[in-house]
Amino acid sequence: MSIMSRALAFAGAAALLTSVAQAAELKVGYSLSQDSHYGVGATAFGEELEKLTDGKFTIKQYPANALGGEREMVEGAQIGTVDVVITSTGPVGNFVPETLITDIPFLFKGYEHAHAVLDGPIGQEILDKFPEHGLIALAWGENGFRNLTNSKRAVKTPADAEGLKIRTMENQVHMEAFKEFGILPTPMAFPELFTALQQGTVDGQENPIGVILSAKFSEVQEHLSLTNHVYSPALIILSPVVWDGLTDEEKDAFRQAAKTAAAAMRKKVRDDAENGVAVLKEQGMTVTEEVDRAAFEAELEPLMAKYAEQFGADRLDAIRNHD
Ligand code: PAF
């Protein structure tokens, strides 16, 4: 953090400590609409927190990028202008590089595998790194397995995807992987994405079914391929400015509320993944269900040696071989 950021954080902390001693309404920001998995998670978080703290802490939700894109909200949490952020890991690796390992495509075999890893010691070790980077991570939430959409053609194999200009999150691991797929990755903040798709600045994007639904991408994208190429975790992040003013009992309440939020989020992600494709078809999208995932995964072979060096071969194996 810069000196200015630290000064702002200190001023924010002083102001908040006064209010925390009484009661506090926390600002919770996220990028999706209130009826999305993030909205469901935020509501569960607020209800549980209020209950566990006898009404001392309540929340006000700021959905749909009202507090900025995910990178900006995380910066806001660092300096105390945003209290809680529900975010994908997309931009978080730029703040806490230890999260980047979770962004490797085809690393997680399914939802149960991802939950077991992230809710166990490996996931906890990553959460424990956040304070070193001026943030508190309360729990892993969920965004879901990401799927490719585009306005040009049905994509079944990497050859079909070659040359497409696809918006990626501002995430180094995703951008490298997309290059291997023969795609032209275009990193862009989510708030700019709908217009970029509408105006043809990019051909497509990739996101979980729940996001494709809630962001109404069927209005600007014809083709959906069920690539499920990467699991996209989410995080419930708290500003250290809030955290530092809490008692130990309140800290437990925040952690517990975040776990309740994560469970609600994961349920909604599953419901959307199971029921959303039919809705997107009704909305006019052409869906490619039989994607050659093995061929996409094979394209990443050259990157795996680099990942083994960057993240540690043992650590990657520990995730891959986790029950
Ligand atoms: O694509 C992204 O940037 C993220 O998946 C989103 C939609 C903001 C949800 O975290």
XYZ file of C-alpha atoms and ligand atoms in Angstrom:
333
model
C 0.000 0.000 0.000
C 1.213 3.559 -0.745
C 1.674 6.121 2.059
C -1.495 7.863 0.854
C -3.452 4.594 0.938
C -2.198 3.887 4.457
C -3.193 7.390 5.605
C -6.661 6.936 4.090
C -6.948 3.497 5.664
C -5.967 4.952 9.048
C -8.525 7.763 8.737
C -11.138 5.216 7.616
C -10.266 2.966 10.557
C -10.603 5.814 13.044
C -14.015 6.766 11.634
C -15.188 3.180 11.544
C -13.963 2.301 15.023
C -16.241 5.017 16.396
C -19.218 3.569 14.541
C -18.272 -0.076 15.174
C -18.450 0.614 18.897
C -22.126 1.453 18.302
C -23.618 -0.243 15.272
C -22.458 -0.396 11.701
C -24.060 -0.739 8.306
C -21.477 -2.324 6.040
C -21.190 -1.619 2.321
C -21.168 -4.886 0.381
C -20.180 -4.570 -3.291
C -20.291 -7.054 -6.147
C -20.451 -7.069 -9.947
C -23.642 -8.984 -10.671
C -27.346 -8.259 -10.275
C -29.052 -8.810 -6.926
C -30.849 -11.944 -8.160
C -27.513 -13.598 -9.069
C -25.477 -16.055 -6.973
C -23.517 -13.112 -5.542
C -26.759 -11.387 -4.529
C -28.008 -14.588 -2.896
C -24.675 -14.863 -1.069
C -24.749 -11.220 0.063
C -28.283 -11.589 1.431
C -27.354 -14.753 3.341
C -24.242 -13.003 4.702
C -26.229 -9.997 5.912
C -28.971 -12.072 7.552
C -26.551 -14.372 9.341
C -24.281 -11.540 10.485
C -27.197 -9.546 11.849
C -28.457 -12.615 13.697
C -25.066 -13.584 15.132
C -24.260 -10.064 16.322
C -27.740 -9.276 17.705
C -28.271 -6.612 15.087
C -25.009 -4.746 15.666
C -23.895 -5.287 12.062
C -26.198 -4.911 9.101
C -25.330 -4.623 5.426
C -26.331 -2.508 2.475
C -25.863 -4.175 -0.895
C -24.270 -2.424 -3.889
C -24.852 -4.863 -6.778
C -24.079 -4.508 -10.490
C -20.725 -2.730 -10.201
C -22.248 0.189 -8.261
C -18.929 0.491 -6.375
C -16.788 -0.175 -9.495
C -15.343 -3.273 -11.134
C -13.863 -6.102 -9.068
C -10.296 -4.734 -9.104
C -11.513 -1.316 -7.946
C -13.650 -2.837 -5.190
C -10.700 -4.859 -3.880
C -8.621 -1.664 -3.831
C -11.509 -0.024 -1.965
C -11.440 -2.801 0.638
C -7.704 -2.239 1.141
C -8.204 1.423 2.002
C -11.558 1.048 3.753
C -13.893 2.765 1.273
C -15.629 -0.594 0.649
C -16.328 -2.894 3.617
C -17.075 -6.246 1.971
C -16.450 -7.424 -1.597
C -17.786 -10.552 -3.198
C -15.485 -11.149 -6.134
C -14.212 -13.844 -8.454
C -10.502 -14.602 -8.097
C -10.122 -12.901 -11.525
C -8.295 -9.739 -10.424
C -7.337 -10.963 -6.938
C -4.061 -12.544 -8.101
C -2.824 -9.011 -8.778
C -3.111 -8.363 -5.020
C -2.555 -11.831 -3.530
C -0.481 -13.865 -6.031
C -1.037 -17.045 -3.979
C -4.626 -17.223 -5.346
C -3.403 -17.627 -8.952
C -2.948 -21.374 -8.586
C -6.743 -21.742 -8.310
C -7.160 -20.101 -11.733
C -5.399 -22.852 -13.702
C -7.767 -24.318 -16.314
C -8.840 -27.961 -15.928
C -7.297 -28.102 -12.424
C -10.526 -28.906 -10.603
C -12.450 -31.984 -11.737
C -15.850 -30.840 -10.497
C -17.684 -28.899 -7.805
C -17.064 -31.439 -5.028
C -13.353 -31.543 -5.793
C -13.095 -27.724 -5.759
C -15.029 -27.446 -2.497
C -12.928 -30.146 -0.802
C -9.675 -28.398 -1.769
C -10.763 -24.842 -1.012
C -12.518 -25.676 2.273
C -9.530 -27.755 3.442
C -5.970 -26.863 4.479
C -4.870 -25.809 0.963
C -7.676 -23.275 0.665
C -7.134 -22.049 4.221
C -3.407 -21.506 3.597
C -4.292 -19.227 0.697
C -6.864 -17.300 2.767
C -4.220 -16.858 5.472
C -1.991 -14.980 2.999
C -4.455 -12.111 2.538
C -3.486 -10.016 5.599
C 0.088 -9.718 4.247
C -1.469 -7.958 1.273
C -3.712 -5.592 3.223
C -6.937 -7.650 2.932
C -8.969 -10.139 4.952
C -10.481 -13.153 3.164
C -13.382 -14.528 5.182
C -14.264 -17.560 3.054
C -14.213 -19.047 -0.428
C -17.460 -18.468 -2.280
C -18.248 -19.566 -5.807
C -18.676 -18.203 -9.311
C -18.785 -21.573 -11.128
C -17.284 -23.384 -14.120
C -16.718 -20.979 -17.005
C -18.091 -21.486 -20.521
C -17.261 -19.762 -23.782
C -19.732 -17.586 -25.689
C -19.143 -15.765 -28.965
C -20.902 -14.056 -31.826
C -19.094 -15.812 -34.710
C -19.418 -19.607 -34.687
C -20.065 -22.795 -32.750
C -16.924 -23.866 -30.879
C -16.338 -27.556 -30.283
C -12.551 -27.837 -30.649
C -9.576 -25.498 -30.195
C -9.431 -25.197 -34.015
C -12.937 -23.657 -33.946
C -11.795 -21.145 -31.321
C -8.635 -20.131 -33.163
C -8.417 -16.419 -33.906
C -11.454 -15.408 -31.848
C -10.986 -12.233 -29.858
C -12.204 -13.140 -26.393
C -12.486 -10.927 -23.342
C -10.727 -12.472 -20.360
C -10.565 -11.324 -16.786
C -7.517 -9.298 -15.793
C -5.780 -12.518 -14.822
C -2.356 -13.611 -15.996
C -3.068 -17.369 -15.776
C -6.254 -17.106 -17.840
C -4.606 -14.923 -20.480
C -1.686 -17.341 -20.911
C -4.051 -20.298 -21.230
C -6.233 -18.565 -23.788
C -3.183 -17.861 -25.960
C -2.447 -21.596 -25.944
C -6.002 -22.237 -27.157
C -5.186 -20.038 -30.188
C -7.545 -17.344 -28.922
C -6.652 -13.640 -28.805
C -7.199 -12.802 -25.120
C -8.390 -9.266 -24.398
C -8.321 -8.467 -20.683
C -11.118 -6.108 -19.730
C -12.984 -5.125 -16.578
C -16.456 -6.659 -16.397
C -18.402 -3.341 -16.371
C -17.114 -2.638 -19.911
C -17.972 -6.070 -21.270
C -21.607 -5.838 -22.368
C -20.931 -2.773 -24.543
C -17.753 -4.349 -25.952
C -19.766 -7.417 -27.016
C -22.567 -5.258 -28.403
C -20.182 -3.123 -30.450
C -18.086 -6.082 -31.597
C -14.883 -4.809 -29.943
C -14.493 -8.432 -28.842
C -16.092 -11.543 -30.372
C -16.884 -13.247 -27.107
C -16.298 -13.840 -23.444
C -16.321 -16.729 -20.956
C -18.251 -16.996 -17.710
C -20.365 -19.412 -15.685
C -23.980 -20.006 -16.742
C -25.307 -17.914 -13.833
C -23.307 -14.898 -15.031
C -24.324 -15.378 -18.677
C -27.945 -15.361 -17.489
C -27.760 -12.496 -15.040
C -25.705 -10.266 -17.373
C -28.158 -11.000 -20.233
C -25.381 -11.974 -22.640
C -27.878 -13.877 -24.805
C -28.878 -10.422 -26.114
C -25.413 -9.932 -27.633
C -23.980 -13.454 -28.104
C -25.307 -16.192 -30.351
C -23.092 -19.182 -29.532
C -22.563 -20.877 -26.177
C -20.076 -23.767 -25.846
C -20.146 -25.810 -22.650
C -16.364 -25.780 -22.344
C -16.319 -25.788 -18.511
C -12.644 -25.002 -19.049
C -11.909 -23.506 -15.665
C -13.426 -23.428 -12.200
C -13.936 -19.857 -11.059
C -13.834 -19.509 -7.284
C -15.170 -16.441 -5.541
C -13.990 -14.825 -2.339
C -15.745 -12.934 0.406
C -13.254 -10.229 1.251
C -13.433 -7.862 4.203
C -11.618 -4.586 4.638
C -8.923 -4.742 7.348
C -10.281 -1.386 8.467
C -13.427 -3.201 9.649
C -11.599 -6.321 10.857
C -9.189 -4.404 13.092
C -12.110 -2.897 15.016
C -13.788 -6.249 15.830
C -13.703 -8.312 19.002
C -12.682 -11.978 18.681
C -16.317 -13.002 19.062
C -17.344 -10.644 16.258
C -14.545 -11.995 14.040
C -16.005 -15.486 14.510
C -19.446 -14.146 13.591
C -18.069 -12.604 10.365
C -16.349 -15.896 9.435
C -19.488 -17.886 10.180
C -21.678 -15.483 8.173
C -19.263 -15.763 5.233
C -19.486 -19.576 5.358
C -23.282 -19.345 5.298
C -23.004 -16.957 2.334
C -20.681 -19.344 0.498
C -23.096 -22.249 0.952
C -26.001 -20.155 -0.398
C -23.881 -18.976 -3.335
C -22.801 -22.508 -4.225
C -26.386 -23.732 -4.205
C -27.474 -20.959 -6.575
C -24.487 -21.619 -8.894
C -25.520 -25.293 -9.095
C -29.171 -24.430 -9.763
C -28.156 -22.037 -12.547
C -25.723 -24.554 -14.072
C -28.440 -27.228 -14.093
C -31.381 -25.130 -15.261
C -29.829 -22.130 -17.004
C -28.763 -23.720 -20.278
C -32.406 -24.447 -21.165
C -33.268 -20.823 -20.425
C -30.425 -19.564 -22.618
C -31.653 -21.820 -25.452
C -35.131 -20.336 -25.079
C -33.531 -16.907 -25.282
C -32.113 -17.886 -28.684
C -28.570 -19.062 -27.982
C -27.171 -21.946 -30.016
C -25.596 -24.315 -27.516
C -22.684 -26.674 -28.285
C -22.883 -29.329 -25.593
C -20.393 -31.877 -27.013
C -17.173 -29.917 -26.551
C -13.843 -31.702 -27.045
C -12.522 -30.779 -23.603
C -9.614 -33.207 -23.868
C -8.372 -31.363 -26.944
C -8.547 -28.013 -25.110
C -6.717 -29.491 -22.130
C -4.026 -30.953 -24.398
C -3.294 -27.448 -25.744
C -2.189 -26.463 -22.231
C 0.525 -29.127 -22.024
C 3.361 -26.638 -22.809
C 2.192 -24.378 -19.963
C 2.166 -27.107 -17.327
C 5.953 -27.155 -16.878
C 5.847 -23.416 -16.292
C 3.008 -23.781 -13.782
C 4.903 -26.555 -11.979
C 7.848 -24.178 -11.600
C 5.700 -21.169 -10.668
C 3.393 -22.858 -8.162
C 5.322 -26.017 -7.227
C 4.759 -29.451 -8.764
C 3.959 -30.913 -5.322
C 1.315 -28.318 -4.677
C -0.324 -28.894 -8.057
C -0.307 -32.643 -7.447
C -1.764 -32.128 -3.960
C -4.702 -30.315 -5.563
C -5.107 -32.720 -8.490
C -4.956 -35.811 -6.280
C -7.155 -34.427 -3.518
C -10.296 -36.526 -2.957
O -15.982 -12.284 -15.734
C -15.811 -11.723 -14.640
O -15.173 -10.664 -14.538
C -16.364 -12.392 -13.395
O -16.626 -13.734 -13.636
C -17.646 -11.691 -12.887
C -18.737 -11.778 -13.895
C -17.371 -10.225 -12.582
C -18.136 -12.387 -11.630
O -17.170 -12.417 -10.643
